[in-house]
Amino acid sequence: MKQLFSTDREAAVKMDQEDALKVFRDHFYIPERTLYMDGNSLGLLSMEAEYSIRRVLNEWRDLGIKGWLKGKQPWFYFAEKMAEKASGLVGAEADELIMTGTTTINIHSLISTFYQPEGRRTKILADRLNFPSDIYALKGQISLHNLDPDKELILVESPDGFNLREEDIVSQMSEEVAVALLPSVLYRSGQLLDMEYLTREAHKRGIVIGFDCSHSAGVVPHHFSKWGVDFAVFCSYKYLNGGPGSSAFLYLNRRHFDKEPVLTGWFGNKKETQFDMSLEFDHARNAGGWQISSPGILGSSPIEGSLELINEAGIEPIREKSKQMTGYLVYLLEELLSGDPYHFKIVSPRDADRRSGHIAITRERDVFRINEALKNKGVVPDFRPPDLIRIAPSPLYNTYQEIWQVAQFLKEIIDNKEYEAFSSQRDAIS
Ligand SMILES: *Cc1c(COP(=O)(O)O)cnc(C)c1O
């Protein structure tokens, strides 16, 4: 798939013309005068997602409580239905996946099932570059067993502060480890871990392993069941374009269907007997058993339209375009912005197969102000302290010309020292 890129604008125009997924951009609401490069934090609204929100609103208006069974996508089965639609993106069988909760809650739920410290196996394995919320959840779960998180949580170190080495992770898989929770993709550098390899190595050592795929779901295909991953979670508001705070997904390999959920709730009951309202919890023997409450039908309604669009485009073509886009961005950064006086450094893996959908860059100084100057030009990147800018071209709605433009802007910002006009003060959400 190697392609010779060029720094000319015409090359970007040509790539856009030849782009097999170009029709999808017109399905999205692109904020005006904006180069939106933040699909890894909050994906944009599509017309399909807007339609499914409206349809659910109308159902509530017209059907009231009858919507639970009479909605076009009956609300009572909505979570299962969305899981079915998402299952192909991650290589799950439909009943191994459920739309439920939020990412962090699902981590709590799954870890409370799988983390049963016993004998020497008392530790949880994660990594130093993990997303903070995941680490908070793991520490909380250790504390629930009256154990000391500082002792029982192993955090694999990164040699360069941005990326991990799988060998380092495997070397920490001792017989004291009960459960490993790792990201599919490191949220800063965008490094994609070899989940199949890590799963195999964990299982050789009797360790249960799960992944947080929030930064890959919808842009990188996964094969959870084939790889034998024990469990996984992912949110739906990043590359899945499900809307701010929309419901997350929980994956449970079917070999664990006989396990017991610990954070139990009535929506985890078997569908057929849920409304018998028995005080004996009779949990569904599939991923659905890990549901807790009524699914947030309104909040998750956009997921339906969004998944339809993603499935129409196909996860493999999405991945191909994503690799091409990040490859083009890497090329422009190297050609135009690595030498004097620019000195941008790419911290994401160079091999497209080892990274997800965004590119992270840094520089010796002024990174925050450069990011501010980029925003001032209408670009929406994001900044991760202390000194990282993440640029995420989404394959469904960004163009090669936008990527070219972002590179030109970065060049202008340095050429004209435009960043000097901005202060180093940060907002609450960047
Ligand atoms: C986005 C993200 C989250 C977000 O968690 P919420 O509970 O949905 O707020 C958690 N973990 C990772 C790795 C993420 O990328």
Tab-separated table of C-alpha atoms and ligand atoms in Angstrom:
chain	number	residue	atom	x	y	z
A	1	MET	CA	0.000	0.000	0.000
A	2	LYS	CA	3.091	2.217	-0.067
A	3	GLN	CA	2.374	5.305	-2.050
A	4	LEU	CA	4.716	8.063	-3.069
A	5	PHE	CA	3.300	11.251	-1.609
A	6	SER	CA	4.073	14.763	-2.727
A	7	THR	CA	4.013	18.084	-0.906
A	8	ASP	CA	2.066	19.778	-3.735
A	9	ARG	CA	-1.491	20.767	-3.063
A	10	GLU	CA	-2.507	19.108	-6.356
A	11	ALA	CA	-1.441	15.746	-4.969
A	12	ALA	CA	-3.924	16.174	-2.106
A	13	VAL	CA	-6.660	17.170	-4.560
A	14	LYS	CA	-5.958	14.042	-6.566
A	15	MET	CA	-6.043	11.788	-3.519
A	16	ASP	CA	-9.399	13.267	-2.579
A	17	GLN	CA	-10.747	12.637	-6.059
A	18	GLU	CA	-9.624	9.038	-5.975
A	19	ASP	CA	-10.839	8.430	-2.428
A	20	ALA	CA	-13.320	5.531	-2.371
A	21	LEU	CA	-14.930	6.857	0.828
A	22	LYS	CA	-15.293	10.486	-0.278
A	23	VAL	CA	-19.099	10.357	-0.463
A	24	PHE	CA	-19.351	9.914	3.293
A	25	ARG	CA	-18.176	13.438	4.112
A	26	ASP	CA	-21.482	14.823	2.839
A	27	HIS	CA	-23.307	12.791	5.475
A	28	PHE	CA	-21.673	14.781	8.285
A	29	TYR	CA	-22.255	18.188	9.781
A	30	ILE	CA	-18.830	19.804	9.613
A	31	PRO	CA	-18.654	22.865	11.876
A	32	GLU	CA	-18.350	25.964	9.703
A	33	ARG	CA	-14.923	27.291	8.741
A	34	THR	CA	-13.371	24.445	10.703
A	35	LEU	CA	-10.707	21.875	9.972
A	36	TYR	CA	-11.958	19.267	12.410
A	37	MET	CA	-9.071	16.996	13.403
A	38	ASP	CA	-10.451	15.708	16.689
A	39	GLY	CA	-12.461	12.627	15.749
A	40	ASN	CA	-10.438	10.621	18.274
A	41	SER	CA	-11.932	12.694	21.100
A	42	LEU	CA	-15.429	13.472	19.871
A	43	GLY	CA	-16.637	12.304	16.482
A	44	LEU	CA	-19.008	14.549	14.528
A	45	LEU	CA	-22.745	14.242	14.019
A	46	SER	CA	-23.932	12.519	10.865
A	47	MET	CA	-27.344	12.922	9.262
A	48	GLU	CA	-28.009	9.253	9.963
A	49	ALA	CA	-27.276	9.752	13.660
A	50	GLU	CA	-29.439	12.870	13.728
A	51	TYR	CA	-32.234	10.891	12.094
A	52	SER	CA	-32.081	8.120	14.676
A	53	ILE	CA	-32.164	10.661	17.533
A	54	ARG	CA	-35.241	12.289	16.009
A	55	ARG	CA	-36.936	8.983	15.442
A	56	VAL	CA	-36.509	7.966	19.084
A	57	LEU	CA	-37.718	11.399	20.225
A	58	ASN	CA	-40.813	11.015	18.064
A	59	GLU	CA	-41.394	7.528	19.420
A	60	TRP	CA	-41.290	8.856	22.970
A	61	ARG	CA	-43.703	11.615	21.962
A	62	ASP	CA	-46.109	9.344	20.074
A	63	LEU	CA	-45.842	6.046	21.917
A	64	GLY	CA	-44.906	6.883	25.492
A	65	ILE	CA	-44.106	3.698	27.367
A	66	LYS	CA	-45.193	1.567	24.424
A	67	GLY	CA	-41.905	2.535	22.763
A	68	TRP	CA	-40.196	-0.194	24.810
A	69	LEU	CA	-41.812	-2.783	22.566
A	70	LYS	CA	-43.285	-0.781	19.705
A	71	GLY	CA	-40.417	1.483	18.742
A	72	LYS	CA	-39.027	0.796	15.276
A	73	GLN	CA	-36.015	-0.591	17.090
A	74	PRO	CA	-37.860	-1.622	20.277
A	75	TRP	CA	-36.138	0.031	23.231
A	76	PHE	CA	-36.270	-3.156	25.285
A	77	TYR	CA	-33.884	-4.807	22.821
A	78	PHE	CA	-32.019	-1.665	21.780
A	79	ALA	CA	-28.794	-2.503	23.631
A	80	GLU	CA	-28.644	-5.990	22.099
A	81	LYS	CA	-29.481	-4.613	18.660
A	82	MET	CA	-26.718	-1.992	18.768
A	83	ALA	CA	-24.282	-4.655	19.932
A	84	GLU	CA	-25.231	-6.768	16.939
A	85	LYS	CA	-24.559	-3.822	14.625
A	86	ALA	CA	-21.185	-3.121	16.262
A	87	SER	CA	-20.071	-6.749	16.535
A	88	GLY	CA	-18.463	-6.905	13.087
A	89	LEU	CA	-16.235	-3.915	13.879
A	90	VAL	CA	-14.510	-5.765	16.709
A	91	GLY	CA	-14.863	-9.409	15.640
A	92	ALA	CA	-17.333	-10.399	18.338
A	93	GLU	CA	-20.271	-12.751	18.115
A	94	ALA	CA	-23.449	-10.750	18.656
A	95	ASP	CA	-24.180	-12.153	22.125
A	96	GLU	CA	-20.611	-11.503	23.294
A	97	LEU	CA	-21.160	-7.776	22.998
A	98	ILE	CA	-23.597	-5.404	24.672
A	99	MET	CA	-24.157	-1.673	24.523
A	100	THR	CA	-24.212	-0.570	28.130
A	101	GLY	CA	-22.952	1.860	30.744
A	102	THR	CA	-19.876	3.924	30.111
A	103	THR	CA	-16.309	2.860	29.595
A	104	THR	CA	-15.185	3.368	33.169
A	105	ILE	CA	-18.292	1.752	34.652
A	106	ASN	CA	-17.820	-1.234	32.377
A	107	ILE	CA	-14.220	-1.566	33.557
A	108	HIS	CA	-15.468	-1.595	37.150
A	109	SER	CA	-18.082	-4.164	36.242
A	110	LEU	CA	-15.741	-6.540	34.410
A	111	ILE	CA	-12.841	-6.187	36.814
A	112	SER	CA	-15.155	-6.909	39.732
A	113	THR	CA	-16.035	-10.179	38.016
A	114	PHE	CA	-12.523	-11.169	36.963
A	115	TYR	CA	-10.390	-9.826	39.770
A	116	GLN	CA	-10.725	-12.342	42.591
A	117	PRO	CA	-7.339	-12.149	44.300
A	118	GLU	CA	-6.449	-15.574	45.608
A	119	GLY	CA	-3.259	-17.134	46.914
A	120	ARG	CA	-0.333	-15.595	45.070
A	121	ARG	CA	-2.433	-14.184	42.222
A	122	THR	CA	-3.319	-10.811	43.665
A	123	LYS	CA	-2.016	-8.319	41.129
A	124	ILE	CA	-3.465	-6.372	38.225
A	125	LEU	CA	-1.235	-5.526	35.279
A	126	ALA	CA	-1.606	-2.232	33.395
A	127	ASP	CA	0.824	0.368	32.076
A	128	ARG	CA	2.187	3.759	32.985
A	129	LEU	CA	0.756	5.398	29.842
A	130	ASN	CA	-2.783	4.154	30.421
A	131	PHE	CA	-5.771	6.481	30.433
A	132	PRO	CA	-6.206	7.963	33.953
A	133	SER	CA	-9.817	6.849	34.402
A	134	ASP	CA	-8.886	3.211	33.752
A	135	ILE	CA	-6.172	3.411	36.386
A	136	TYR	CA	-8.523	5.040	38.915
A	137	ALA	CA	-10.982	2.194	38.360
A	138	LEU	CA	-8.298	-0.469	38.806
A	139	LYS	CA	-7.051	1.131	42.020
A	140	GLY	CA	-10.612	1.355	43.318
A	141	GLN	CA	-11.199	-2.316	42.582
A	142	ILE	CA	-8.029	-3.304	44.426
A	143	SER	CA	-9.079	-1.206	47.420
A	144	LEU	CA	-12.463	-2.965	47.479
A	145	HIS	CA	-10.559	-6.142	48.370
A	146	ASN	CA	-8.802	-4.312	51.215
A	147	LEU	CA	-5.527	-4.548	49.316
A	148	ASP	CA	-3.007	-1.800	48.664
A	149	PRO	CA	-3.169	-0.415	45.094
A	150	ASP	CA	0.437	0.717	45.333
A	151	LYS	CA	1.463	-2.901	45.843
A	152	GLU	CA	-1.022	-4.763	43.705
A	153	LEU	CA	-1.161	-2.616	40.581
A	154	ILE	CA	1.797	-3.173	38.257
A	155	LEU	CA	2.341	-0.382	35.745
A	156	VAL	CA	4.618	-1.319	32.863
A	157	GLU	CA	7.035	1.514	32.131
A	158	SER	CA	7.624	3.089	28.740
A	159	PRO	CA	11.200	3.447	27.502
A	160	ASP	CA	10.547	6.794	25.782
A	161	GLY	CA	7.521	8.136	27.624
A	162	PHE	CA	5.289	7.695	24.555
A	163	ASN	CA	5.276	4.070	23.466
A	164	LEU	CA	5.408	0.643	25.063
A	165	ARG	CA	7.290	-2.519	24.171
A	166	GLU	CA	5.169	-5.642	24.160
A	167	GLU	CA	8.144	-7.639	25.503
A	168	ASP	CA	8.186	-5.363	28.559
A	169	ILE	CA	4.519	-6.074	29.147
A	170	VAL	CA	4.994	-9.819	28.755
A	171	SER	CA	8.010	-9.787	31.070
A	172	GLN	CA	5.725	-8.493	33.834
A	173	MET	CA	3.192	-11.277	33.375
A	174	SER	CA	4.215	-13.206	36.466
A	175	GLU	CA	2.238	-15.825	38.369
A	176	GLU	CA	1.240	-13.058	40.776
A	177	VAL	CA	-0.876	-11.391	38.096
A	178	ALA	CA	-4.574	-12.216	38.114
A	179	VAL	CA	-5.825	-9.809	35.445
A	180	ALA	CA	-4.285	-7.551	32.802
A	181	LEU	CA	-6.088	-4.500	31.439
A	182	LEU	CA	-4.332	-2.755	28.588
A	183	PRO	CA	-5.310	-0.208	25.974
A	184	SER	CA	-5.610	-1.310	22.356
A	185	VAL	CA	-4.158	2.090	21.497
A	186	LEU	CA	-2.206	4.469	23.691
A	187	TYR	CA	-4.258	7.632	23.787
A	188	ARG	CA	-1.278	9.976	23.514
A	189	SER	CA	1.053	8.466	20.930
A	190	GLY	CA	-1.567	6.440	19.071
A	191	GLN	CA	0.536	3.263	19.319
A	192	LEU	CA	-1.517	0.153	18.537
A	193	LEU	CA	-0.565	-2.788	20.725
A	194	ASP	CA	-0.430	-6.320	19.371
A	195	MET	CA	-3.519	-7.587	21.146
A	196	GLU	CA	-3.379	-11.062	19.665
A	197	TYR	CA	0.197	-11.607	20.850
A	198	LEU	CA	-0.483	-10.157	24.312
A	199	THR	CA	-3.575	-12.327	24.698
A	200	ARG	CA	-1.643	-15.463	23.768
A	201	GLU	CA	1.178	-14.653	26.180
A	202	ALA	CA	-1.240	-13.818	29.004
A	203	HIS	CA	-3.102	-17.092	28.554
A	204	LYS	CA	0.139	-19.111	28.559
A	205	ARG	CA	0.651	-17.731	32.060
A	206	GLY	CA	-2.893	-18.230	33.320
A	207	ILE	CA	-3.734	-14.516	33.220
A	208	VAL	CA	-7.110	-13.137	32.204
A	209	ILE	CA	-6.653	-10.228	29.783
A	210	GLY	CA	-8.917	-7.400	28.683
A	211	PHE	CA	-8.508	-4.332	26.505
A	212	ASP	CA	-9.859	-0.805	26.465
A	213	CYS	CA	-10.457	-0.129	22.784
A	214	SER	CA	-11.890	3.377	23.064
A	215	HIS	CA	-9.157	4.756	20.833
A	216	SER	CA	-9.487	2.141	18.130
A	217	ALA	CA	-13.134	1.070	17.861
A	218	GLY	CA	-14.509	2.306	14.562
A	219	VAL	CA	-11.138	2.982	12.951
A	220	VAL	CA	-9.133	-0.226	13.491
A	221	PRO	CA	-10.752	-3.639	12.953
A	222	HIS	CA	-10.394	-6.086	15.830
A	223	HIS	CA	-10.940	-9.849	16.122
A	224	PHE	CA	-11.681	-10.310	19.807
A	225	SER	CA	-13.195	-13.766	19.547
A	226	LYS	CA	-10.613	-15.172	17.156
A	227	TRP	CA	-7.818	-13.821	19.344
A	228	GLY	CA	-9.475	-15.210	22.468
A	229	VAL	CA	-9.517	-11.861	24.297
A	230	ASP	CA	-11.297	-12.412	27.622
A	231	PHE	CA	-13.079	-9.075	27.828
A	232	ALA	CA	-13.018	-5.576	26.371
A	233	VAL	CA	-14.660	-2.180	26.664
A	234	PHE	CA	-14.923	0.788	24.349
A	235	CYS	CA	-16.761	4.077	24.221
A	236	SER	CA	-18.871	5.139	21.269
A	237	TYR	CA	-18.228	8.873	21.082
A	238	LYS	CA	-14.765	8.859	19.469
A	239	TYR	CA	-14.386	7.200	16.046
A	240	LEU	CA	-17.845	5.665	16.417
A	241	ASN	CA	-19.433	9.143	16.263
A	242	GLY	CA	-22.130	8.179	18.782
A	243	GLY	CA	-22.371	11.603	20.431
A	244	PRO	CA	-21.006	13.141	23.639
A	245	GLY	CA	-21.310	10.773	26.585
A	246	SER	CA	-23.290	8.204	24.613
A	247	SER	CA	-23.409	4.630	25.818
A	248	ALA	CA	-20.324	2.412	25.758
A	249	PHE	CA	-19.863	-1.262	24.803
A	250	LEU	CA	-18.808	-4.278	26.820
A	251	TYR	CA	-17.364	-7.456	25.308
A	252	LEU	CA	-17.260	-10.776	27.104
A	253	ASN	CA	-15.822	-13.885	25.478
A	254	ARG	CA	-18.406	-16.672	25.489
A	255	ARG	CA	-16.129	-18.978	27.452
A	256	HIS	CA	-16.975	-16.681	30.391
A	257	PHE	CA	-20.743	-16.748	30.039
A	258	ASP	CA	-20.922	-18.902	33.172
A	259	LYS	CA	-19.197	-16.229	35.282
A	260	GLU	CA	-21.206	-14.053	37.647
A	261	PRO	CA	-21.616	-10.329	37.274
A	262	VAL	CA	-20.904	-8.584	40.580
A	263	LEU	CA	-22.276	-5.097	39.845
A	264	THR	CA	-25.678	-6.558	39.192
A	265	GLY	CA	-28.830	-4.856	38.049
A	266	TRP	CA	-32.199	-5.777	36.620
A	267	PHE	CA	-31.286	-5.219	32.968
A	268	GLY	CA	-28.759	-8.029	33.307
A	269	ASN	CA	-31.622	-10.402	33.974
A	270	LYS	CA	-32.781	-12.803	31.278
A	271	LYS	CA	-35.105	-10.866	29.013
A	272	GLU	CA	-37.855	-13.467	29.260
A	273	THR	CA	-38.103	-13.282	33.056
A	274	GLN	CA	-37.003	-9.708	33.768
A	275	PHE	CA	-40.550	-8.497	34.225
A	276	ASP	CA	-41.488	-11.328	36.555
A	277	MET	CA	-39.844	-8.980	39.039
A	278	SER	CA	-38.442	-11.827	41.110
A	279	LEU	CA	-35.984	-10.931	43.856
A	280	GLU	CA	-33.732	-13.716	42.590
A	281	PHE	CA	-31.448	-12.376	39.892
A	282	ASP	CA	-31.533	-14.739	36.927
A	283	HIS	CA	-28.835	-13.241	34.780
A	284	ALA	CA	-28.634	-13.554	31.039
A	285	ARG	CA	-25.906	-16.040	30.149
A	286	ASN	CA	-24.216	-13.719	27.682
A	287	ALA	CA	-22.602	-10.262	27.691
A	288	GLY	CA	-26.075	-8.809	28.314
A	289	GLY	CA	-25.891	-10.218	31.842
A	290	TRP	CA	-23.435	-7.429	32.660
A	291	GLN	CA	-25.991	-4.701	32.028
A	292	ILE	CA	-27.062	-2.848	35.133
A	293	SER	CA	-29.756	-0.260	34.444
A	294	SER	CA	-32.270	0.680	31.773
A	295	PRO	CA	-30.294	1.582	28.681
A	296	GLY	CA	-30.106	5.352	28.094
A	297	ILE	CA	-32.248	5.185	24.990
A	298	LEU	CA	-32.196	8.912	24.215
A	299	GLY	CA	-28.496	9.310	24.852
A	300	SER	CA	-27.564	6.276	22.816
A	301	SER	CA	-30.030	6.793	19.970
A	302	PRO	CA	-27.422	8.412	17.665
A	303	ILE	CA	-25.309	5.259	17.830
A	304	GLU	CA	-27.809	3.479	15.629
A	305	GLY	CA	-27.503	5.830	12.674
A	306	SER	CA	-23.802	6.166	13.132
A	307	LEU	CA	-23.173	2.414	13.136
A	308	GLU	CA	-25.233	2.012	9.995
A	309	LEU	CA	-23.029	4.551	8.245
A	310	ILE	CA	-19.804	2.946	9.470
A	311	ASN	CA	-20.990	-0.508	8.425
A	312	GLU	CA	-21.911	0.844	5.017
A	313	ALA	CA	-18.395	2.235	4.560
A	314	GLY	CA	-16.857	-0.976	5.974
A	315	ILE	CA	-14.235	-1.149	8.692
A	316	GLU	CA	-11.505	-2.483	6.364
A	317	PRO	CA	-11.777	0.402	3.846
A	318	ILE	CA	-11.956	2.817	6.809
A	319	ARG	CA	-8.711	1.382	8.184
A	320	GLU	CA	-7.011	1.566	4.775
A	321	LYS	CA	-7.926	5.208	4.347
A	322	SER	CA	-6.950	6.011	7.904
A	323	LYS	CA	-3.482	4.539	7.380
A	324	GLN	CA	-3.156	6.464	4.141
A	325	MET	CA	-4.195	9.701	5.849
A	326	THR	CA	-1.883	9.379	8.824
A	327	GLY	CA	0.876	8.275	6.434
A	328	TYR	CA	0.374	11.415	4.381
A	329	LEU	CA	0.451	13.576	7.495
A	330	VAL	CA	3.679	11.892	8.662
A	331	TYR	CA	5.151	12.516	5.221
A	332	LEU	CA	4.255	16.231	5.274
A	333	LEU	CA	5.579	16.633	8.807
A	334	GLU	CA	8.854	15.021	7.829
A	335	GLU	CA	9.265	16.878	4.548
A	336	LEU	CA	8.144	20.319	5.661
A	337	LEU	CA	8.304	20.551	9.404
A	338	SER	CA	11.124	18.496	10.854
A	339	GLY	CA	14.107	20.665	9.898
A	340	ASP	CA	15.217	24.099	11.039
A	341	PRO	CA	13.425	26.207	12.338
A	342	TYR	CA	10.403	23.891	12.782
A	343	HIS	CA	11.789	20.938	14.717
A	344	PHE	CA	8.533	19.040	15.079
A	345	LYS	CA	9.023	15.525	16.320
A	346	ILE	CA	6.549	12.720	15.638
A	347	VAL	CA	6.005	10.483	18.638
A	348	SER	CA	3.531	8.099	16.951
A	349	PRO	CA	4.886	4.858	15.489
A	350	ARG	CA	6.217	5.255	11.902
A	351	ASP	CA	4.798	1.928	10.822
A	352	ALA	CA	1.136	2.547	9.942
A	353	ASP	CA	0.241	-0.967	11.102
A	354	ARG	CA	1.449	-0.105	14.585
A	355	ARG	CA	-0.661	3.015	15.066
A	356	SER	CA	-4.299	3.985	15.204
A	357	GLY	CA	-6.014	6.988	13.641
A	358	HIS	CA	-4.116	9.961	15.014
A	359	ILE	CA	-0.637	11.410	14.873
A	360	ALA	CA	0.939	13.020	17.927
A	361	ILE	CA	3.647	15.621	17.558
A	362	THR	CA	5.804	17.501	19.961
A	363	ARG	CA	8.608	20.010	19.981
A	364	GLU	CA	11.202	21.371	22.371
A	365	ARG	CA	9.180	24.477	23.215
A	366	ASP	CA	6.019	26.557	22.599
A	367	VAL	CA	3.826	23.529	21.876
A	368	PHE	CA	0.845	24.835	23.793
A	369	ARG	CA	0.992	28.219	22.063
A	370	ILE	CA	1.418	26.597	18.658
A	371	ASN	CA	-1.718	24.604	19.371
A	372	GLU	CA	-3.506	27.845	20.290
A	373	ALA	CA	-2.355	29.435	17.025
A	374	LEU	CA	-3.635	26.384	15.113
A	375	LYS	CA	-7.026	26.751	16.799
A	376	ASN	CA	-7.040	30.413	15.900
A	377	LYS	CA	-6.772	29.384	12.249
A	378	GLY	CA	-9.874	27.228	12.548
A	379	VAL	CA	-8.193	23.881	13.151
A	380	VAL	CA	-9.552	21.645	15.922
A	381	PRO	CA	-6.609	19.533	17.091
A	382	ASP	CA	-6.209	18.594	20.714
A	383	PHE	CA	-3.529	19.265	23.205
A	384	ARG	CA	-2.373	16.784	25.829
A	385	PRO	CA	-0.096	18.215	28.474
A	386	PRO	CA	2.687	18.754	28.892
A	387	ASP	CA	3.626	19.104	25.239
A	388	LEU	CA	1.675	16.997	22.768
A	389	ILE	CA	-0.550	18.001	19.870
A	390	ARG	CA	-2.767	15.241	18.507
A	391	ILE	CA	-4.100	15.468	14.960
A	392	ALA	CA	-6.783	12.947	14.032
A	393	PRO	CA	-8.057	12.888	10.447
A	394	SER	CA	-11.246	10.853	10.485
A	395	PRO	CA	-11.565	8.623	7.387
A	396	LEU	CA	-15.298	9.242	7.111
A	397	TYR	CA	-15.283	13.015	7.010
A	398	ASN	CA	-11.801	14.498	6.616
A	399	THR	CA	-10.012	15.144	3.344
A	400	TYR	CA	-6.400	14.991	2.205
A	401	GLN	CA	-6.624	18.684	1.365
A	402	GLU	CA	-7.462	19.421	4.992
A	403	ILE	CA	-4.387	17.496	6.093
A	404	TRP	CA	-2.297	19.458	3.601
A	405	GLN	CA	-3.781	22.680	4.958
A	406	VAL	CA	-2.991	21.793	8.564
A	407	ALA	CA	0.643	21.201	7.611
A	408	GLN	CA	0.746	24.578	5.816
A	409	PHE	CA	-0.725	26.272	8.880
A	410	LEU	CA	1.890	24.724	11.146
A	411	LYS	CA	4.549	26.017	8.783
A	412	GLU	CA	3.112	29.537	8.741
A	413	ILE	CA	2.772	29.573	12.517
A	414	ILE	CA	6.501	28.930	12.884
A	415	ASP	CA	7.625	31.001	9.853
A	416	ASN	CA	5.782	34.075	11.149
A	417	LYS	CA	6.162	33.278	14.847
A	418	GLU	CA	2.370	33.555	15.117
A	419	TYR	CA	2.364	31.560	18.356
A	420	GLU	CA	3.965	34.498	20.142
A	421	ALA	CA	0.583	36.228	20.178
A	422	PHE	CA	-0.839	33.528	22.504
A	423	SER	CA	-0.431	32.969	26.199
A	424	SER	CA	0.414	29.665	27.837
A	425	GLN	CA	-2.771	29.565	29.942
A	426	ARG	CA	-4.890	26.427	29.473
A	427	ASP	CA	-8.704	26.044	29.373
A	428	ALA	CA	-10.454	23.236	31.275
A	429	ILE	CA	-10.953	21.098	28.137
A	430	SER	CA	-8.382	21.302	25.399
B	1	LIG	C1	-12.102	7.950	26.025
B	1	LIG	C2	-11.564	6.954	26.962
B	1	LIG	C3	-12.199	6.701	28.185
B	1	LIG	C4	-13.406	7.482	28.606
B	1	LIG	O1	-14.076	6.913	29.668
B	1	LIG	P1	-15.581	7.345	29.987
B	1	LIG	O2	-15.892	6.490	31.142
B	1	LIG	O3	-16.386	7.093	28.762
B	1	LIG	O4	-15.580	8.802	30.313
B	1	LIG	C5	-11.654	5.712	29.019
B	1	LIG	N1	-10.545	5.033	28.657
B	1	LIG	C6	-9.914	5.263	27.479
B	1	LIG	C7	-8.690	4.488	27.104
B	1	LIG	C8	-10.399	6.229	26.603
B	1	LIG	O5	-9.772	6.461	25.438
